[in-house]
Amino acid sequence: MDMNKKIPITVAYGDGIGPEIMEATLRILEAAQAPLTYEVIEIGEKVYLEGNTAGIKPEAWDSLRRTRVFLKAPITTPQGGGFKSLNVTTRKMLGLYANVRPCVSYAPYVDTKHPKMDVVIIRENEEDLYAGIEHQQTDEVVQCLKLISRPGCEKIIRYAFEYARSCNRKKVTCFTKDNIMKMTDGLFHKVFDEIGSEYPEIEKEHWIVDIGAAKLADTPEAFDVVVMPNLYGDILSDVAAQIAGSVGLAGSSNIGDSCAMFEAIHGSAPRRAGQNVANPSGLLLGAVQMLVYLNLTEIAEKVHNAWLYTIESGYHTYDIYKEGVSRQKVGTREFADKVIEHLGKRPEKLAAVTYQKSLERFSIQHKPTVPAKKETFGVDVFLHWNKGTAEALGKSVEKFRTANLSLNMITNRGVKVYPDGLPETFCTDHWRCRFLGNQPIQYAEILELLKKVNEAGFDIIKTENLCYFDGKPAFSMGQGQ
Ligand code: NAD
């Protein structure tokens, strides 16, 4: 590329320790002669408190859409309801589907129980329970919709394999809970198996997330690249960063088809703000991921290796400082000064990094969807009802039927309570009445059924159609059914 041509990026200084660590990071990038220009936008607490519930001004989107590269310091989300998470909004608005979090230990220079850890967590970033579709349905029950799409799975899983291939990593592990969520997490696992088969040189494994998480916390050196749906990835990437040494050390990239955001994984640590004590390493390593994304791989290597040299030389901020191990406790600015002083040096004890071109930036395609033959065989009608037992509800709902639909079962929080429920099952005021037939029906028949239920005075919360896709049932059974 033409090194005289500078690349514009959007920068936000954020809240709390944000401005200090951003200043330190940009000083290092400038000293390394990264050919960048900055458009500064305002986000975070001040914008929230001015009454903007998204925490970002509308004009800031213009800058993001222009530069398509965002280096972001942490922000403070004000306490209390009504404020939307800016991170979730940015990821979704810009289609940043892949969150990449390398979690590396730097033993013996940074204290950790896991000296050989080098794990990259690749977290799906747009779907799952983070769709933010929540409702209170009854006096006693609220729900959050977990949405998993095939294109979403294909993109994140292919990204994970492409990432592994381009970094010469040997194994990709998938965590899901598909023994329970057979359809949503089941789809993620299935797509992992499908796409994994296209990467024969890479070892593949799947763990149920609970035992997988336990193993990751206990034996992280057994993992390499780990790909997960959104919620598990959110939780486990913090666990992985913390057990590697400190959440203050990990950077993160959020990658989309045409935009990307880079940040530290930690928050704005308001109690440490303004004291020149915060560790800028997380944001700096996020910025290194950005340099790689921008194909400025030589500069990325130079900055990363100078940082490694600084860590092994024992210049440590308070969060990783340890008597007997560290040489000197330094502040944010002094740490940045040391990294700048060490530009051009490579670590002697820790492994030096090398970056290949175009790492983090792949053209990820997902297959176009071929529509299946979809037939409706019934409907789940959800009721808000608190007037008695499952048996009593069953007896009154059973009389609603149409030519093809009759009551198949009632569940309460997913457990079958009618017919033949157990008296021990605790019931809330939230019931699912499943009406099912033996042949495909028109939606009009569901409306006919709902009309009867409604006219009898029942409070219908919602319905879900019961469909077959290409002749196969595409809904879960009731527990106990
Ligand atoms: P936090 O990550 O800000 O702090 C947790 C702990 O880690 C604190 O003890 C802090 O002192 C320490 N710490 C974090 N980063 C450090 C660093 N760079 N150097 C030294 N020590 C560091 O988490 P929190 O206290 O739960 O959240 C504070 C605020 O940050 C909240 O408003 C939260 O919403 C926000 N937050 C923002 C982001 C983001 O913008 N990406 C992410 C997480 C939390």
PDB file of C-alpha atoms in Angstrom, residues 54-206:
ATOM      1  CA  ALA A  54     -28.474   4.778  22.735  1.00  0.00           C
ATOM      2  CA  GLY A  55     -25.392   6.598  24.132  1.00  0.00           C
ATOM      3  CA  ILE A  56     -24.304   7.731  20.659  1.00  0.00           C
ATOM      4  CA  LYS A  57     -25.272  10.820  18.666  1.00  0.00           C
ATOM      5  CA  PRO A  58     -26.866  10.292  15.258  1.00  0.00           C
ATOM      6  CA  GLU A  59     -24.001  12.157  13.504  1.00  0.00           C
ATOM      7  CA  ALA A  60     -21.474   9.689  14.968  1.00  0.00           C
ATOM      8  CA  TRP A  61     -22.933   6.998  12.698  1.00  0.00           C
ATOM      9  CA  ASP A  62     -21.906   9.116   9.685  1.00  0.00           C
ATOM     10  CA  SER A  63     -18.269   8.913  10.789  1.00  0.00           C
ATOM     11  CA  LEU A  64     -18.513   5.169  11.461  1.00  0.00           C
ATOM     12  CA  ARG A  65     -20.124   4.521   8.117  1.00  0.00           C
ATOM     13  CA  ARG A  66     -17.462   6.634   6.404  1.00  0.00           C
ATOM     14  CA  THR A  67     -14.343   5.153   8.043  1.00  0.00           C
ATOM     15  CA  ARG A  68     -15.789   1.680   8.794  1.00  0.00           C
ATOM     16  CA  VAL A  69     -13.096   1.177  11.438  1.00  0.00           C
ATOM     17  CA  PHE A  70     -13.763   2.076  15.059  1.00  0.00           C
ATOM     18  CA  LEU A  71     -11.244   2.164  17.908  1.00  0.00           C
ATOM     19  CA  LYS A  72     -13.296   2.489  21.035  1.00  0.00           C
ATOM     20  CA  ALA A  73     -12.368   3.059  24.667  1.00  0.00           C
ATOM     21  CA  PRO A  74     -14.695   1.644  27.344  1.00  0.00           C
ATOM     22  CA  ILE A  75     -17.730   3.656  28.362  1.00  0.00           C
ATOM     23  CA  THR A  76     -19.844   3.860  31.485  1.00  0.00           C
ATOM     24  CA  THR A  77     -23.425   2.753  31.058  1.00  0.00           C
ATOM     25  CA  PRO A  78     -25.517   4.745  33.557  1.00  0.00           C
ATOM     26  CA  GLN A  79     -27.357   2.643  36.144  1.00  0.00           C
ATOM     27  CA  GLY A  80     -31.094   2.235  35.815  1.00  0.00           C
ATOM     28  CA  GLY A  81     -33.452   1.234  33.071  1.00  0.00           C
ATOM     29  CA  GLY A  82     -33.968   2.784  29.673  1.00  0.00           C
ATOM     30  CA  PHE A  83     -30.314   2.922  28.574  1.00  0.00           C
ATOM     31  CA  LYS A  84     -29.493   0.578  25.722  1.00  0.00           C
ATOM     32  CA  SER A  85     -26.058  -1.036  25.652  1.00  0.00           C
ATOM     33  CA  LEU A  86     -23.986   0.930  23.149  1.00  0.00           C
ATOM     34  CA  ASN A  87     -21.832  -2.101  22.453  1.00  0.00           C
ATOM     35  CA  VAL A  88     -24.779  -4.264  21.504  1.00  0.00           C
ATOM     36  CA  THR A  89     -26.247  -1.429  19.394  1.00  0.00           C
ATOM     37  CA  THR A  90     -22.956  -0.818  17.543  1.00  0.00           C
ATOM     38  CA  ARG A  91     -22.375  -4.514  16.870  1.00  0.00           C
ATOM     39  CA  LYS A  92     -25.849  -4.935  15.467  1.00  0.00           C
ATOM     40  CA  MET A  93     -26.085  -1.686  13.515  1.00  0.00           C
ATOM     41  CA  LEU A  94     -22.737  -2.331  11.791  1.00  0.00           C
ATOM     42  CA  GLY A  95     -23.276  -6.085  11.412  1.00  0.00           C
ATOM     43  CA  LEU A  96     -20.202  -6.983  13.497  1.00  0.00           C
ATOM     44  CA  TYR A  97     -20.954 -10.683  13.758  1.00  0.00           C
ATOM     45  CA  ALA A  98     -17.602 -11.985  15.038  1.00  0.00           C
ATOM     46  CA  ASN A  99     -16.090 -11.061  18.382  1.00  0.00           C
ATOM     47  CA  VAL A 100     -12.493 -12.269  18.578  1.00  0.00           C
ATOM     48  CA  ARG A 101     -10.778 -12.319  21.957  1.00  0.00           C
ATOM     49  CA  PRO A 102      -7.252 -13.722  22.203  1.00  0.00           C
ATOM     50  CA  CYS A 103      -6.501 -14.732  25.828  1.00  0.00           C
ATOM     51  CA  VAL A 104      -2.809 -15.337  26.344  1.00  0.00           C
ATOM     52  CA  SER A 105      -0.801 -15.827  29.523  1.00  0.00           C
ATOM     53  CA  TYR A 106       2.557 -14.117  29.945  1.00  0.00           C
ATOM     54  CA  ALA A 107       4.105 -16.311  32.627  1.00  0.00           C
ATOM     55  CA  PRO A 108       6.253 -15.855  34.577  1.00  0.00           C
ATOM     56  CA  TYR A 109       5.998 -12.080  34.050  1.00  0.00           C
ATOM     57  CA  VAL A 110       2.276 -11.862  34.769  1.00  0.00           C
ATOM     58  CA  ASP A 111       0.933 -14.027  37.564  1.00  0.00           C
ATOM     59  CA  THR A 112      -1.374 -16.815  36.386  1.00  0.00           C
ATOM     60  CA  LYS A 113      -2.259 -20.370  37.343  1.00  0.00           C
ATOM     61  CA  HIS A 114      -2.118 -21.274  33.651  1.00  0.00           C
ATOM     62  CA  PRO A 115       1.328 -20.461  32.262  1.00  0.00           C
ATOM     63  CA  LYS A 116       0.758 -22.190  28.904  1.00  0.00           C
ATOM     64  CA  MET A 117      -2.537 -20.585  27.985  1.00  0.00           C
ATOM     65  CA  ASP A 118      -3.058 -19.305  24.434  1.00  0.00           C
ATOM     66  CA  VAL A 119      -6.764 -19.458  23.610  1.00  0.00           C
ATOM     67  CA  VAL A 120      -8.751 -17.414  21.105  1.00  0.00           C
ATOM     68  CA  ILE A 121     -12.445 -17.153  21.928  1.00  0.00           C
ATOM     69  CA  ILE A 122     -14.583 -16.439  18.880  1.00  0.00           C
ATOM     70  CA  ARG A 123     -17.999 -15.356  19.997  1.00  0.00           C
ATOM     71  CA  GLU A 124     -21.078 -14.936  17.827  1.00  0.00           C
ATOM     72  CA  ASN A 125     -22.008 -11.318  18.323  1.00  0.00           C
ATOM     73  CA  GLU A 126     -25.467 -10.552  16.943  1.00  0.00           C
ATOM     74  CA  GLU A 127     -27.911 -13.305  17.823  1.00  0.00           C
ATOM     75  CA  ASP A 128     -28.906 -15.658  20.596  1.00  0.00           C
ATOM     76  CA  LEU A 129     -30.492 -14.117  23.696  1.00  0.00           C
ATOM     77  CA  TYR A 130     -28.911 -10.763  22.748  1.00  0.00           C
ATOM     78  CA  ALA A 131     -31.625 -10.070  20.193  1.00  0.00           C
ATOM     79  CA  GLY A 132     -33.107  -8.164  23.137  1.00  0.00           C
ATOM     80  CA  ILE A 133     -36.668  -9.307  22.450  1.00  0.00           C
ATOM     81  CA  GLU A 134     -38.171  -9.557  25.926  1.00  0.00           C
ATOM     82  CA  HIS A 135     -41.735  -9.403  27.148  1.00  0.00           C
ATOM     83  CA  GLN A 136     -43.666  -9.688  30.367  1.00  0.00           C
ATOM     84  CA  GLN A 137     -46.414 -12.101  29.457  1.00  0.00           C
ATOM     85  CA  THR A 138     -48.232 -12.796  32.703  1.00  0.00           C
ATOM     86  CA  ASP A 139     -48.119 -11.564  36.315  1.00  0.00           C
ATOM     87  CA  GLU A 140     -45.500 -14.172  37.038  1.00  0.00           C
ATOM     88  CA  VAL A 141     -43.597 -14.797  33.803  1.00  0.00           C
ATOM     89  CA  VAL A 142     -41.249 -12.801  31.586  1.00  0.00           C
ATOM     90  CA  GLN A 143     -39.584 -14.203  28.481  1.00  0.00           C
ATOM     91  CA  CYS A 144     -36.504 -13.512  26.345  1.00  0.00           C
ATOM     92  CA  LEU A 145     -36.380 -14.907  22.820  1.00  0.00           C
ATOM     93  CA  LYS A 146     -33.318 -16.903  21.844  1.00  0.00           C
ATOM     94  CA  LEU A 147     -32.892 -16.528  18.079  1.00  0.00           C
ATOM     95  CA  ILE A 148     -30.284 -18.523  16.172  1.00  0.00           C
ATOM     96  CA  SER A 149     -30.127 -18.307  12.370  1.00  0.00           C
ATOM     97  CA  ARG A 150     -28.418 -20.621   9.914  1.00  0.00           C
ATOM     98  CA  PRO A 151     -26.625 -17.740   8.109  1.00  0.00           C
ATOM     99  CA  GLY A 152     -25.538 -16.433  11.530  1.00  0.00           C
ATOM    100  CA  CYS A 153     -24.091 -19.838  12.473  1.00  0.00           C
ATOM    101  CA  GLU A 154     -22.450 -20.296   9.086  1.00  0.00           C
ATOM    102  CA  LYS A 155     -20.734 -16.907   9.229  1.00  0.00           C
ATOM    103  CA  ILE A 156     -19.309 -17.212  12.737  1.00  0.00           C
ATOM    104  CA  ILE A 157     -18.242 -20.826  12.369  1.00  0.00           C
ATOM    105  CA  ARG A 158     -16.608 -20.265   9.006  1.00  0.00           C
ATOM    106  CA  TYR A 159     -14.902 -17.209  10.460  1.00  0.00           C
ATOM    107  CA  ALA A 160     -13.530 -19.390  13.296  1.00  0.00           C
ATOM    108  CA  PHE A 161     -12.143 -21.978  10.858  1.00  0.00           C
ATOM    109  CA  GLU A 162     -10.697 -19.340   8.519  1.00  0.00           C
ATOM    110  CA  TYR A 163      -9.097 -17.646  11.508  1.00  0.00           C
ATOM    111  CA  ALA A 164      -7.627 -20.954  12.708  1.00  0.00           C
ATOM    112  CA  ARG A 165      -6.315 -21.772   9.244  1.00  0.00           C
ATOM    113  CA  SER A 166      -4.708 -18.372   8.684  1.00  0.00           C
ATOM    114  CA  CYS A 167      -3.006 -18.411  12.119  1.00  0.00           C
ATOM    115  CA  ASN A 168      -1.838 -21.999  11.805  1.00  0.00           C
ATOM    116  CA  ARG A 169      -3.907 -23.029  14.762  1.00  0.00           C
ATOM    117  CA  LYS A 170      -4.517 -26.715  15.135  1.00  0.00           C
ATOM    118  CA  LYS A 171      -7.927 -27.119  16.700  1.00  0.00           C
ATOM    119  CA  VAL A 172     -11.351 -25.489  16.790  1.00  0.00           C
ATOM    120  CA  THR A 173     -13.650 -26.368  19.688  1.00  0.00           C
ATOM    121  CA  CYS A 174     -17.364 -25.602  19.742  1.00  0.00           C
ATOM    122  CA  PHE A 175     -19.352 -25.122  22.974  1.00  0.00           C
ATOM    123  CA  THR A 176     -23.135 -25.418  22.984  1.00  0.00           C
ATOM    124  CA  LYS A 177     -25.920 -26.698  25.217  1.00  0.00           C
ATOM    125  CA  ASP A 178     -27.581 -28.791  22.533  1.00  0.00           C
ATOM    126  CA  ASN A 179     -28.513 -31.620  24.891  1.00  0.00           C
ATOM    127  CA  ILE A 180     -31.161 -29.192  26.206  1.00  0.00           C
ATOM    128  CA  MET A 181     -31.681 -26.631  23.410  1.00  0.00           C
ATOM    129  CA  LYS A 182     -31.836 -29.193  20.652  1.00  0.00           C
ATOM    130  CA  MET A 183     -33.094 -26.837  17.960  1.00  0.00           C
ATOM    131  CA  THR A 184     -31.224 -23.544  18.601  1.00  0.00           C
ATOM    132  CA  ASP A 185     -27.903 -24.783  19.971  1.00  0.00           C
ATOM    133  CA  GLY A 186     -28.477 -27.937  17.936  1.00  0.00           C
ATOM    134  CA  LEU A 187     -28.343 -25.845  14.740  1.00  0.00           C
ATOM    135  CA  PHE A 188     -25.085 -24.204  15.857  1.00  0.00           C
ATOM    136  CA  HIS A 189     -23.536 -27.632  16.520  1.00  0.00           C
ATOM    137  CA  LYS A 190     -24.822 -29.075  13.241  1.00  0.00           C
ATOM    138  CA  VAL A 191     -23.393 -26.173  11.220  1.00  0.00           C
ATOM    139  CA  PHE A 192     -20.093 -26.606  13.124  1.00  0.00           C
ATOM    140  CA  ASP A 193     -19.949 -30.237  11.982  1.00  0.00           C
ATOM    141  CA  GLU A 194     -20.891 -29.322   8.395  1.00  0.00           C
ATOM    142  CA  ILE A 195     -18.408 -26.480   7.961  1.00  0.00           C
ATOM    143  CA  GLY A 196     -15.708 -28.241   9.996  1.00  0.00           C
ATOM    144  CA  SER A 197     -15.665 -31.040   7.441  1.00  0.00           C
ATOM    145  CA  GLU A 198     -14.331 -28.514   4.885  1.00  0.00           C
ATOM    146  CA  TYR A 199     -11.198 -28.019   7.040  1.00  0.00           C
ATOM    147  CA  PRO A 200      -9.680 -31.513   7.229  1.00  0.00           C
ATOM    148  CA  GLU A 201      -6.316 -30.262   8.506  1.00  0.00           C
ATOM    149  CA  ILE A 202      -7.894 -28.740  11.622  1.00  0.00           C
ATOM    150  CA  GLU A 203      -8.882 -30.867  14.605  1.00  0.00           C
ATOM    151  CA  LYS A 204     -12.481 -30.378  15.665  1.00  0.00           C
ATOM    152  CA  GLU A 205     -14.275 -31.062  18.924  1.00  0.00           C
ATOM    153  CA  HIS A 206     -17.540 -30.186  20.608  1.00  0.00           C
TER     154      HIS A 206
END
